[in-house]
């Protein structure tokens, strides 16, 4: 396996390159890489830098779902565990959005501890991005629907890392005061 700093650096560059030109939902159409950086940094902070593969998987967590990257490519370039973590948090895009959201709730309790941490970090980042001043009616509805669903997914992921659980609860609380 790559040396830890190289692993994370390569993952960040790979993700930045593959997500080029993509914007994230909410908060002024930030570049997608802002979301990946936030998720990776939440994971690094919550584990105090103890798990380089987890942080690398944080950078890469949307590459199979949203870009042309494949599991095989991630396994060859990074590691089998990094690839497995990314695949664990990848939605089946042949399903409808409603089906995917329902499947995330059902599957969450059966995920590995690492995948549960990535899931929570993802929900923290996506909730935060939807909170802002002067939300429109549509944005408030989207925020409410997102948070109510995210709470159900996170319920199946709790207990692995207390810091992530608390940060999600804080984001959800702030969100609820906005709708
Ligand atoms: Zn994500």
Coordinates of C-alpha atoms and ligand atoms in Angstrom, one line a residue:
X1 CA 0.0 0.0 0.0
X2 CA 1.1 3.6 -0.6
X3 CA 2.6 5.4 2.3
X4 CA -0.2 7.2 4.3
X5 CA 0.5 10.8 3.2
X6 CA 0.9 9.7 -0.4
X7 CA -2.3 7.6 -0.2
X8 CA -4.4 10.6 0.9
X9 CA -2.6 13.0 -1.5
X10 CA -3.2 10.7 -4.5
X11 CA -6.8 10.2 -3.4
X12 CA -7.4 13.9 -3.2
X13 CA -5.9 14.6 -6.6
X14 CA -7.8 11.6 -8.2
X15 CA -11.1 12.9 -6.8
X16 CA -10.4 16.5 -7.8
X17 CA -9.7 15.4 -11.3
X18 CA -12.6 13.1 -11.7
X19 CA -15.2 15.5 -10.3
X20 CA -13.9 18.4 -12.4
X21 CA -16.6 20.8 -13.4
X22 CA -19.2 19.3 -11.0
X23 CA -21.0 21.6 -8.5
X24 CA -22.6 20.5 -5.3
X25 CA -26.2 21.0 -4.2
X26 CA -26.9 24.0 -1.9
X27 CA -24.8 26.8 -0.6
X28 CA -24.0 28.8 -3.8
X29 CA -23.1 25.9 -6.1
X30 CA -19.7 25.3 -4.5
X31 CA -17.3 23.1 -6.5
X32 CA -17.9 19.4 -5.7
X33 CA -14.4 19.1 -4.3
X34 CA -15.4 21.3 -1.3
X35 CA -17.8 18.5 -0.3
X36 CA -15.1 15.8 -0.6
X37 CA -12.6 17.9 1.4
X38 CA -15.2 18.4 4.1
X39 CA -16.0 14.7 4.4
X40 CA -12.3 13.6 4.3
X41 CA -11.5 16.2 7.0
X42 CA -14.4 15.2 9.2
X43 CA -13.1 11.6 9.0
X44 CA -9.5 12.6 9.7
X45 CA -10.5 14.7 12.7
X46 CA -12.9 12.2 14.2
X47 CA -10.3 9.5 14.1
X48 CA -7.4 11.8 14.9
X49 CA -5.6 10.8 11.8
X50 CA -5.4 7.1 12.7
X51 CA -6.8 5.6 9.5
X52 CA -5.3 6.8 6.2
X53 CA -7.4 4.4 4.1
X54 CA -10.6 5.8 5.7
X55 CA -9.6 9.4 4.9
X56 CA -8.6 8.4 1.3
X57 CA -12.0 6.7 1.0
X58 CA -13.6 9.9 2.2
X59 CA -12.0 11.8 -0.7
X60 CA -13.1 9.1 -3.1
X61 CA -16.5 8.2 -1.7
X62 CA -18.5 9.6 -4.6
X63 CA -16.2 8.7 -7.5
X64 CA -17.9 5.4 -8.4
X65 CA -21.4 6.8 -8.1
X66 CA -20.8 10.1 -9.9
X67 CA -17.8 9.6 -12.2
X68 CA -16.4 6.9 -14.5
X69 CA -14.1 5.5 -11.8
X70 CA -14.5 1.8 -11.1
X71 CA -14.0 -0.4 -8.1
X72 CA -11.2 -2.2 -9.9
X73 CA -9.4 1.1 -10.6
X74 CA -9.6 2.2 -7.0
X75 CA -8.4 -1.2 -5.7
X76 CA -5.4 -1.2 -8.1
X77 CA -4.5 2.5 -7.5
X78 CA -5.2 2.7 -3.7
X79 CA -6.1 -0.5 -1.9
X80 CA -8.7 -3.3 -1.7
X81 CA -10.1 -1.8 1.5
X82 CA -10.3 1.7 0.1
X83 CA -12.2 0.3 -2.9
X84 CA -14.5 -1.8 -0.7
X85 CA -15.3 1.2 1.5
X86 CA -16.2 3.4 -1.5
X87 CA -18.4 0.6 -3.0
X88 CA -20.1 0.2 0.3
X89 CA -21.3 3.8 0.2
X90 CA -22.2 3.8 -3.5
X91 CA -25.8 3.9 -4.4
X92 CA -27.3 1.7 -7.1
X93 CA -28.0 4.5 -9.7
X94 CA -30.4 2.2 -11.6
X95 CA -32.9 2.7 -8.8
X96 CA -35.1 5.8 -8.4
X97 CA -34.2 8.5 -5.9
X98 CA -37.0 7.3 -3.6
X99 CA -35.8 3.7 -3.8
X100 CA -32.2 4.7 -3.2
X101 CA -33.1 6.7 -0.1
X102 CA -35.2 3.8 1.3
X103 CA -32.3 1.4 0.6
X104 CA -29.8 3.6 2.4
X105 CA -32.1 3.5 5.6
X106 CA -32.4 -0.3 5.3
X107 CA -28.8 -1.1 4.6
X108 CA -27.1 1.3 7.1
X109 CA -27.1 -1.0 10.1
X110 CA -25.3 -3.7 8.1
X111 CA -22.4 -1.6 6.8
X112 CA -18.8 -1.9 8.1
X113 CA -17.7 0.6 10.8
X114 CA -15.7 2.6 8.2
X115 CA -18.6 2.8 5.8
X116 CA -20.9 4.0 8.7
X117 CA -18.4 6.8 9.5
X118 CA -18.3 7.9 5.8
X119 CA -22.1 7.8 5.7
X120 CA -22.4 10.1 8.8
X121 CA -19.7 12.5 7.5
X122 CA -21.5 12.7 4.2
X123 CA -24.8 13.5 5.9
X124 CA -23.1 16.2 8.1
X125 CA -21.6 17.8 5.0
X126 CA -24.8 17.7 2.9
X127 CA -27.0 19.0 5.8
X128 CA -24.6 21.9 6.5
X129 CA -24.5 22.8 2.8
X130 CA -28.3 23.1 2.7
X131 CA -28.4 25.5 5.7
X132 CA -28.1 29.2 4.9
X133 CA -29.6 32.6 5.4
X134 CA -32.7 33.5 3.3
X135 CA -33.6 30.0 2.2
X136 CA -36.4 30.0 -0.4
X137 CA -39.5 27.9 0.1
X138 CA -38.2 25.2 -2.1
X139 CA -34.8 25.2 -0.3
X140 CA -36.5 24.9 3.1
X141 CA -38.6 22.0 1.9
X142 CA -35.5 20.3 0.4
X143 CA -33.6 20.8 3.7
X144 CA -36.5 19.4 5.8
X145 CA -36.9 16.3 3.6
X146 CA -33.1 15.8 3.6
X147 CA -32.7 16.1 7.3
X148 CA -35.6 13.8 8.2
X149 CA -34.3 11.2 5.8
X150 CA -30.6 11.6 6.9
X151 CA -31.6 11.1 10.6
X152 CA -33.0 7.7 9.7
X153 CA -29.8 6.7 7.8
X154 CA -27.6 8.0 10.6
X155 CA -29.7 6.1 13.2
X156 CA -28.4 2.9 11.6
X157 CA -24.8 4.2 11.7
X158 CA -24.4 5.5 15.2
X159 CA -22.1 4.2 17.9
X160 CA -18.9 3.9 15.9
X161 CA -17.5 7.3 16.5
X162 CA -19.1 9.6 19.1
X163 CA -17.6 12.8 17.6
X164 CA -19.4 12.2 14.2
X165 CA -22.6 11.3 16.0
X166 CA -22.5 14.7 17.9
X167 CA -21.6 16.7 14.8
X168 CA -24.5 15.2 12.9
X169 CA -26.9 16.0 15.8
X170 CA -25.6 19.6 15.8
X171 CA -26.1 20.0 12.1
X172 CA -29.6 18.5 12.3
X173 CA -30.5 20.8 15.1
X174 CA -29.3 23.9 13.3
X175 CA -31.2 22.7 10.2
X176 CA -34.4 22.2 12.1
X177 CA -34.3 25.8 13.4
X178 CA -34.2 26.8 9.7
X179 CA -37.4 25.1 8.6
Ligands
LIG1 ZN1 -21.0 12.6 -0.8

